[in-house]
CSV table of C-alpha atoms in Angstrom, one decimal:
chain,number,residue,atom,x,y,z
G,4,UNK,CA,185.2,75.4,29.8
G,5,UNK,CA,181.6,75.6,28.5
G,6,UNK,CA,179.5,72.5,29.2
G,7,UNK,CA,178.3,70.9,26.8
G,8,UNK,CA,175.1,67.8,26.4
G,9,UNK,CA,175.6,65.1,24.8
G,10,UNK,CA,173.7,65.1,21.4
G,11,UNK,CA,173.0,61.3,21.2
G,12,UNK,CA,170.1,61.7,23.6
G,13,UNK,CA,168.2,64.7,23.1
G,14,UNK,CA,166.4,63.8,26.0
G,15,UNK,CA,169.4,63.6,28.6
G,16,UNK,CA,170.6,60.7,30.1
G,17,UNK,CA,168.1,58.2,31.0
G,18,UNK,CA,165.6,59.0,28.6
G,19,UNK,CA,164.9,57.1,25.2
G,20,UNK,CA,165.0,58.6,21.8
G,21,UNK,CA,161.6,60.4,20.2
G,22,UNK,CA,161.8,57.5,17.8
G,23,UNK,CA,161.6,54.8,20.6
G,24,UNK,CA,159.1,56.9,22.9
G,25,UNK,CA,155.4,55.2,21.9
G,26,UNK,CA,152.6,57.5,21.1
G,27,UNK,CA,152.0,60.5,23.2
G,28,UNK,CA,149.2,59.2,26.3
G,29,UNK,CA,150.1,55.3,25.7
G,30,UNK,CA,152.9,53.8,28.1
G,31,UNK,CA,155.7,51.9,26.8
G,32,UNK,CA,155.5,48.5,27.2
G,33,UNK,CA,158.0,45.5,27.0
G,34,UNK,CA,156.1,42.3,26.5
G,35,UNK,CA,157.9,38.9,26.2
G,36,UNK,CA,156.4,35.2,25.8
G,37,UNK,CA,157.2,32.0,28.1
G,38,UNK,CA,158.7,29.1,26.6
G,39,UNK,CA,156.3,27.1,25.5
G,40,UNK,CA,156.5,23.3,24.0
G,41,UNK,CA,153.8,23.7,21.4
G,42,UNK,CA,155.0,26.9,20.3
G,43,UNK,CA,158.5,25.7,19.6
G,44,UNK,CA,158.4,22.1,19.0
G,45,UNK,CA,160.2,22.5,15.5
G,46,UNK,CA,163.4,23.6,17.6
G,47,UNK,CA,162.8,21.5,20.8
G,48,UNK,CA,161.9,18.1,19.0
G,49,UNK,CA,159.9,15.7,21.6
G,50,UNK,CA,162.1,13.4,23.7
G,51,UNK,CA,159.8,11.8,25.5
G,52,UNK,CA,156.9,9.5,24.3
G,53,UNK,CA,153.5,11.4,24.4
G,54,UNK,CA,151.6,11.3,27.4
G,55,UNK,CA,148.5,8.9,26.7
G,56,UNK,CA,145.6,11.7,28.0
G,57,UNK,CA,142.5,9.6,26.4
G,58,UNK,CA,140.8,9.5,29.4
G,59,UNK,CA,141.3,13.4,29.9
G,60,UNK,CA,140.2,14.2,26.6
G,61,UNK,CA,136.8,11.7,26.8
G,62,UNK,CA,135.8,13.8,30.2
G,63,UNK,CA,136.4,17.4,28.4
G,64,UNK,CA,134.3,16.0,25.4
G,65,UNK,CA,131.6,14.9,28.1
G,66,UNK,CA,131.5,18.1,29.9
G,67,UNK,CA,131.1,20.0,26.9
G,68,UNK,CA,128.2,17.5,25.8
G,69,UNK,CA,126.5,18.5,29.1
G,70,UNK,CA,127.1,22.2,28.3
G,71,UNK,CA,125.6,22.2,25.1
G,72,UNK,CA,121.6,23.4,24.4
G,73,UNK,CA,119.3,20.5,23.8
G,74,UNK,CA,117.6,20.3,20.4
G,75,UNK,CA,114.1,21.6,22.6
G,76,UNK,CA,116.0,24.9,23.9
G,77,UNK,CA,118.3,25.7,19.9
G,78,UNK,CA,114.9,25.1,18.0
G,79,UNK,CA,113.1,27.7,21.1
G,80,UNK,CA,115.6,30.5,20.6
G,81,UNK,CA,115.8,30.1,16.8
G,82,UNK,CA,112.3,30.5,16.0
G,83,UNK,CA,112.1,33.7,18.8
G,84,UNK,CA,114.9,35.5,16.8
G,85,UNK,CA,113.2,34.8,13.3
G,86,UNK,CA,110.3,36.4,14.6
G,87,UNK,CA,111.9,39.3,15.9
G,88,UNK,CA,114.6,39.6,13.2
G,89,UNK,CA,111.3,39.2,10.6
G,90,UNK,CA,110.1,42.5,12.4
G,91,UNK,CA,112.7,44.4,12.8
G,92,UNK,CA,113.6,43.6,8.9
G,93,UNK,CA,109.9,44.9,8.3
G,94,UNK,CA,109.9,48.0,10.2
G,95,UNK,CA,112.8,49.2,8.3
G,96,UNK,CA,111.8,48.9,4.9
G,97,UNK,CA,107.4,50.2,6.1
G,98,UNK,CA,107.0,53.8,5.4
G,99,UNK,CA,104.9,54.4,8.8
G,100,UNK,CA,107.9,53.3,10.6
G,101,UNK,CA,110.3,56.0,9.4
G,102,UNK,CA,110.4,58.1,12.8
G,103,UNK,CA,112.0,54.9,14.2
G,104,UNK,CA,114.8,55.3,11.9
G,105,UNK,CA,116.0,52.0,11.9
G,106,UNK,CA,119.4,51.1,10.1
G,107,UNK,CA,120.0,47.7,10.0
G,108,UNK,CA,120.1,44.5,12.2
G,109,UNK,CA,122.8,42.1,13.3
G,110,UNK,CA,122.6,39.0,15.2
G,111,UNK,CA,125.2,38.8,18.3
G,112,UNK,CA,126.2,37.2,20.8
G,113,UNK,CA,126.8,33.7,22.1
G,114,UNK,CA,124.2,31.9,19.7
G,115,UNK,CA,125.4,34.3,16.6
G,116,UNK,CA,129.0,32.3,17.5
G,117,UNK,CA,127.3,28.7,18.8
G,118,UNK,CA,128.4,29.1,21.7
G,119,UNK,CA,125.3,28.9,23.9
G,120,UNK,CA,125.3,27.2,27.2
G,121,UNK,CA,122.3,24.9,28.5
G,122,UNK,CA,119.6,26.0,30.6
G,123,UNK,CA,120.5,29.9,29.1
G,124,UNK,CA,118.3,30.3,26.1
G,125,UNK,CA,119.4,33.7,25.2
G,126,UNK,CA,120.1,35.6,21.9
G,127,UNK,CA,121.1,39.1,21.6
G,128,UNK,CA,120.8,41.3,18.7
G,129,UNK,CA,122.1,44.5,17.7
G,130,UNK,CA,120.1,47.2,16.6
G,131,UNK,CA,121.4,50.1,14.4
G,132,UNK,CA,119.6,53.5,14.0
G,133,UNK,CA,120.6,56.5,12.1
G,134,UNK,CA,119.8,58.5,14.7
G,135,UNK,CA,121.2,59.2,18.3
G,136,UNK,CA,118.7,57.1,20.5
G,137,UNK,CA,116.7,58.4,23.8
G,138,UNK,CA,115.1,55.9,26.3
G,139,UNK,CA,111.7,57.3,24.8
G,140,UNK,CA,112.9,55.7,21.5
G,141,UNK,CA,113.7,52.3,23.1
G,142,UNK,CA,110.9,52.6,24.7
G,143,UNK,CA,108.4,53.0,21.3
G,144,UNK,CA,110.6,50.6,19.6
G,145,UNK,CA,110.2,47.7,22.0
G,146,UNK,CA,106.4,48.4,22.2
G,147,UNK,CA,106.6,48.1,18.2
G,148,UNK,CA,107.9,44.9,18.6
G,149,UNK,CA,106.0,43.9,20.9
G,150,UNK,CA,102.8,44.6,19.0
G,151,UNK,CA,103.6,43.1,15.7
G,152,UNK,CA,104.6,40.0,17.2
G,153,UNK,CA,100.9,39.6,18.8
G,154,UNK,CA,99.3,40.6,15.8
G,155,UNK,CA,101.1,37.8,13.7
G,156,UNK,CA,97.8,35.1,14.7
G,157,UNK,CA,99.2,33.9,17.6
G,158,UNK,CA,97.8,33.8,20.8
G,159,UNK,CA,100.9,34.0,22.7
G,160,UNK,CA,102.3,36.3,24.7
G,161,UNK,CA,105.6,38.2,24.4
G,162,UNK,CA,106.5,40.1,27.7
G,163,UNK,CA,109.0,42.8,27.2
G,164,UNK,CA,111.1,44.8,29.3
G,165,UNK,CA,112.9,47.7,28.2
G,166,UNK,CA,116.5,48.7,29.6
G,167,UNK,CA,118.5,51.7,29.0
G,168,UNK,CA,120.6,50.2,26.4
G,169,UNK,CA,117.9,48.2,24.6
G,170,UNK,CA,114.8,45.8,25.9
G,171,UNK,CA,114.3,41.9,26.1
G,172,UNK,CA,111.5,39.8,24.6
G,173,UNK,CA,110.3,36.9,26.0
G,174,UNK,CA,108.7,33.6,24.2
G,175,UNK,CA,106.2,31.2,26.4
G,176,UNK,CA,108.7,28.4,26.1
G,177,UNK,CA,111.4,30.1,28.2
G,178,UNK,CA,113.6,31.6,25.2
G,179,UNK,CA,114.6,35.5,25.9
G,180,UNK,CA,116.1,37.8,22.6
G,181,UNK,CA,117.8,40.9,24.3
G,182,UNK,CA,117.3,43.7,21.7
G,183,UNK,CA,121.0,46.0,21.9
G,184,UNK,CA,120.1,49.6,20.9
G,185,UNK,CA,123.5,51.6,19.0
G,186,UNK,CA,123.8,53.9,16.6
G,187,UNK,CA,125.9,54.7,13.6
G,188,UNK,CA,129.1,55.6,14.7
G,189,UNK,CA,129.2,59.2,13.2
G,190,UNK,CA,126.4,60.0,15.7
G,191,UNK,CA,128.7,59.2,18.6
G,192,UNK,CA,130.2,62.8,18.9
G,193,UNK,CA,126.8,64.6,18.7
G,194,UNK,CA,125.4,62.6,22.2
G,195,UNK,CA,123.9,64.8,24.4
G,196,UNK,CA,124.0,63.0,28.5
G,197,UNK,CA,120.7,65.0,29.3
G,198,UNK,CA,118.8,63.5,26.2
G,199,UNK,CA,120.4,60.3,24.5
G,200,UNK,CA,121.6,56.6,25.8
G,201,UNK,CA,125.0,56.8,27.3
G,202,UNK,CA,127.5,56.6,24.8
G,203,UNK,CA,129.6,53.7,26.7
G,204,UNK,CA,126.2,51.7,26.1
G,205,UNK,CA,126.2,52.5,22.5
G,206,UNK,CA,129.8,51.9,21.7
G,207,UNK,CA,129.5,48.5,23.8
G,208,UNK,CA,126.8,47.6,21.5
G,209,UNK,CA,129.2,48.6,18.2
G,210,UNK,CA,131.9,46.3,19.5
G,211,UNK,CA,129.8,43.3,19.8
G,212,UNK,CA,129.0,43.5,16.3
G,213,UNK,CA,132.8,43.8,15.6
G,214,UNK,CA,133.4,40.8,17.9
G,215,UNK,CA,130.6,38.7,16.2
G,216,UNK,CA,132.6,39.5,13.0
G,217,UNK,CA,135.7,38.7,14.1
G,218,UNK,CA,134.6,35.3,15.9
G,219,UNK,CA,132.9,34.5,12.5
G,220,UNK,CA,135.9,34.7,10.5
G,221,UNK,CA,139.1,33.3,12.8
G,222,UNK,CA,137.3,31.0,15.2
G,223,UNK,CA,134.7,28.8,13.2
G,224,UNK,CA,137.0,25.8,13.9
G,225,UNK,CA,134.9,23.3,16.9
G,226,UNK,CA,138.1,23.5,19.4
G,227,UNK,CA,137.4,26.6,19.7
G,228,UNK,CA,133.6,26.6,20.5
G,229,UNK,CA,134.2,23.8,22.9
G,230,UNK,CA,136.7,25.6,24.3
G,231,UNK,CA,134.5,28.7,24.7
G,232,UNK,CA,131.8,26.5,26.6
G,233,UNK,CA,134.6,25.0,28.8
G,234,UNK,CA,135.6,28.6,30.0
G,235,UNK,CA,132.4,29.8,30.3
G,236,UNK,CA,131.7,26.8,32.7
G,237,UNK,CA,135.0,27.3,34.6
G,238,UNK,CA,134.2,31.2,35.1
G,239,UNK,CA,130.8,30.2,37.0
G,240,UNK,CA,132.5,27.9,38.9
G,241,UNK,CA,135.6,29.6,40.2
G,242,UNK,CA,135.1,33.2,41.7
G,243,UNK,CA,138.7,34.2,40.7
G,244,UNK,CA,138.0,33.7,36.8
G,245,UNK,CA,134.6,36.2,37.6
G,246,UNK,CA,137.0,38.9,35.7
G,247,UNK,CA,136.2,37.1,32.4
G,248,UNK,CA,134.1,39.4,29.9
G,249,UNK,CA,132.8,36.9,26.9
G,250,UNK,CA,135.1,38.4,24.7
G,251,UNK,CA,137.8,37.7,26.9
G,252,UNK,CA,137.0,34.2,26.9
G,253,UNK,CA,136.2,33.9,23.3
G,254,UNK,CA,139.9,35.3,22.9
G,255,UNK,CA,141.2,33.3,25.3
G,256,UNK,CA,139.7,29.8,23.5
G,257,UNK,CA,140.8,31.0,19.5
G,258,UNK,CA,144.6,31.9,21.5
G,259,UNK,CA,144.5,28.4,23.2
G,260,UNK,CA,143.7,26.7,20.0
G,261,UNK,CA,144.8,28.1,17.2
G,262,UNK,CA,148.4,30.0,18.4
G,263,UNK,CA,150.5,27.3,17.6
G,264,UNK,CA,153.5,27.0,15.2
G,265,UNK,CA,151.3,25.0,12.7
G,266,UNK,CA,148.7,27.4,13.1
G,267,UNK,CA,146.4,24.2,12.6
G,268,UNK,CA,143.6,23.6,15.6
G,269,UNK,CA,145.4,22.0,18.7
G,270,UNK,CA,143.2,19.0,20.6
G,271,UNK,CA,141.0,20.4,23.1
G,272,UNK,CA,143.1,18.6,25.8
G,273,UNK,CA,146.6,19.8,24.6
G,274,UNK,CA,144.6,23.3,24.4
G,275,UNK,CA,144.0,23.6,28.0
G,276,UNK,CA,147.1,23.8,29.0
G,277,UNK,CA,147.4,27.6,28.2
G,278,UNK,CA,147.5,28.8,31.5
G,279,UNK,CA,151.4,29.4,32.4
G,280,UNK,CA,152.8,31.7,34.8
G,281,UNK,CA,154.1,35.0,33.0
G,282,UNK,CA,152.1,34.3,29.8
G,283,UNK,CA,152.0,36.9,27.1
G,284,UNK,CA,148.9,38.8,27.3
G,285,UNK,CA,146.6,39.2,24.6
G,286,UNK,CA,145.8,42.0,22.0
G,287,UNK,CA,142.9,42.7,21.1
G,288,UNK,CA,142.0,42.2,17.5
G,289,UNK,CA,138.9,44.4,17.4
G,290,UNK,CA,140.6,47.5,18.7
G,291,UNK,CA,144.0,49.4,17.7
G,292,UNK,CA,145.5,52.3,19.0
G,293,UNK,CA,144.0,54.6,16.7
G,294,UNK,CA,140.3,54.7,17.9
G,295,UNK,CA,138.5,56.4,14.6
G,296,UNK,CA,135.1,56.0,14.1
G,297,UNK,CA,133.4,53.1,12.7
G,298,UNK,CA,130.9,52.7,10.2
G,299,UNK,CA,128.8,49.3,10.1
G,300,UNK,CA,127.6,48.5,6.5
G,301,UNK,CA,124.9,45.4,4.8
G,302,UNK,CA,128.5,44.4,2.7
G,303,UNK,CA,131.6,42.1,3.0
G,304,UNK,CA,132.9,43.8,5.7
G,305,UNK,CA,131.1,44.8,9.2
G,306,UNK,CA,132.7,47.8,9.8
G,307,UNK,CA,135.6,50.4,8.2
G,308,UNK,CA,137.4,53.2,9.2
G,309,UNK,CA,135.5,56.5,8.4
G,310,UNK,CA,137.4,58.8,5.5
G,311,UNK,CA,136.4,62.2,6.7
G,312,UNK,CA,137.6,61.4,9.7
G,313,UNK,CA,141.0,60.6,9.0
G,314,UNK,CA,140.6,64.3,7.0
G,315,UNK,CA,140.1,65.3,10.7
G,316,UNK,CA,142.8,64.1,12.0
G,317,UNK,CA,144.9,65.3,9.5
G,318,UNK,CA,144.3,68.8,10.2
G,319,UNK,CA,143.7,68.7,14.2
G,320,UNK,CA,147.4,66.5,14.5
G,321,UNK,CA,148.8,67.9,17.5
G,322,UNK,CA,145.6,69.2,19.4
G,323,UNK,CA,143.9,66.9,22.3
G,324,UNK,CA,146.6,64.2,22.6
G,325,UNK,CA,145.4,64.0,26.5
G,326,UNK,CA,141.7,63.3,25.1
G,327,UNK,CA,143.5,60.1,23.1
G,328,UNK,CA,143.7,58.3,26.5
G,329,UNK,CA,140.3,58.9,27.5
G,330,UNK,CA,138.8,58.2,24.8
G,331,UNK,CA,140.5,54.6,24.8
G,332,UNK,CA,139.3,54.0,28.0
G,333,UNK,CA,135.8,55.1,27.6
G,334,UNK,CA,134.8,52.8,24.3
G,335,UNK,CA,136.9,49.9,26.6
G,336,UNK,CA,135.0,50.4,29.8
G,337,UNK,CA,132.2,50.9,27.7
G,338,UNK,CA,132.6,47.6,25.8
G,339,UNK,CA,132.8,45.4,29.2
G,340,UNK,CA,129.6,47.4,30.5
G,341,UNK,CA,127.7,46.3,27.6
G,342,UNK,CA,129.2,43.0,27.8
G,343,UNK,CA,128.4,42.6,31.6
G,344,UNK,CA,125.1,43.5,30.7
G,345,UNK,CA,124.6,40.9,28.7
G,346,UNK,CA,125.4,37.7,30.6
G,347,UNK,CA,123.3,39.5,34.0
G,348,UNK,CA,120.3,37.6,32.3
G,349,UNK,CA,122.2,34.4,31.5
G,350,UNK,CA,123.3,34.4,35.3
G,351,UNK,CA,120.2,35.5,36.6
């Protein structure tokens, strides 16, 4: 008797069905949530009378008082990034500036979101040029800067350091703008190691933008600031929280406060209480599987998915499914070196 395999799994026994299998270089991954009170309080109504956590509440609202910038260090590191936004702004549209190629400017970081910390007067900006950038360019950039803000009739001085991924400016008063060199996203697959910026700096500095973004439009609401500052202060604190990236925290706060079943802001003390064993992990909103190219435009939205490239795709479907993987983890690893780079100063 010929034998036979079963046709209801073309893959044999033990192996799923191509429609359940995810996409070819991702692993399959089965994610479930804890039980959680606040998440499902209109099936579990309260039997209990609320805990009276007043006290708790007063001392998270104090810490995060003691956290926050004086009005002295805000109104430093405000008028430092007008100036250097003002020249920026000015060398894009002056025709003697052209071989800079300048693209446009966005303001990032921790004071973009109000979430600064005191004693850390620090702003960071993101620079966009239309071409591929060299450390040469940085370099006559920064000096650019540097120039225009001496010549403005002041007699103060603005030291500058220059970086591979970008340079810092410093303001007499102790306020620091760190200057985030990227390019347009297009450019990416044209970087040459031996001549341009590595390309995990430049895609780092890409996603900050789309983090500012993002933070700007889901986590405006004051729990989550607070709650930013609070996590911040915990991470210096406690070495095992030193894995935190700022955009892991800044996920972390806008999960803690705002993933609820009224999807209404929860109290900063009822908040804090995220941390359960088993917990669901969380996806990031900035990145999907697909990892097309980017393009960062003046208008409504800071970034969309390039056209010709999904014309690309289209015809390549098929070729370089082990590049996918790589590729993921290049613009991720690339994202939390830029990242890290940012808060060495604010450590420092």
């Amino acid at each position: 008797m010929r034998r036979t395999r079963s046709r209801g799994m073309r893959g044999g026994p033990g192996r799923m069905p191509p429609f359940m299998r995810g996409p070819p270089g991702q692993k399959f991954v089965v994610s479930h949530s804890t039980f959680d009170p606040a998440m499902a309080e209109s099936f579990f109504p309260r039997t209990t009378p609320v805990v009276e956590e007043t006290a708790f509440t007063q001392a998270l609202l104090k810490r995060n008082q003691e956290l926050t910038p004086n009005e002295q260090e805000q109104t430093s590191v405000q008028n430092l990034v007008t100036k250097v936004t003002t020249v920026l702004d000015n060398l894009i549209v002056t025709p003697d500036a052209a071989e800079l190629g300048l693209e446009e400017v966005r303001a990032v970081g921790s004071h973009k979101k109000g979430t600064m910390l005191l004693g850390h007067p620090v702003a960071d900006l993101a620079v966009i040029l239309k071409k591929l950038p060299a450390e040469s360019d940085i370099l006559a950039l920064a000096t650019r800067v540097q120039k225009a803000l001496k010549d403005d009739g002041s007699a103060s001085e603005y030291p500058m350091q220059s970086n591979e991924g970008g340079f810092n400016i410093s303001s007499p008063d102790g306020a620091l703008v760190r200057v985030l060199i990227t390019t347009l996203p297009k450019n990416l697959r044209d970087a040459d190691p031996a001549k341009h910026v590595d390309v995990k700096l430049l895609e780092g500095a890409l996603a900050t933008i789309r983090h500012a973004r993002w933070f700007e439009e889901n986590a405006f609401h004051t729990s989550t600031r607070l709650l930013v500052r609070l996590f911040k202060d915990l991470r210096k604190r406690f070495p095992g929280l030193q894995g935190l990236t700022p955009w892991l925290i800044d996920l972390l706060a806008h999960r803690a406060a705002m993933v609820n079943s009224s999807r209404q802001p929860l109290p900063v003390n009822v908040a804090l209480g995220l941390f359960l064993p088993g917990s669901l992990g969380i996806i990031d909103p900035c990145e999907s599987g697909n990892l097309g190219g980017v393009i960062v435009t003046p208008g409504q939205k800071a970034y969309e998915k390039q056209q010709d490239q999904e014309d690309e795709e289209g015809e390549g479907e098929g070729e370089g499914e082990g590049d996918e993987e790589d590729e993921e983890s290049s613009e991720m690893s690339g994202q939390e070196q830029a990242e890290e780079k940012m808060e060495t100063t604010q450590e420092s």
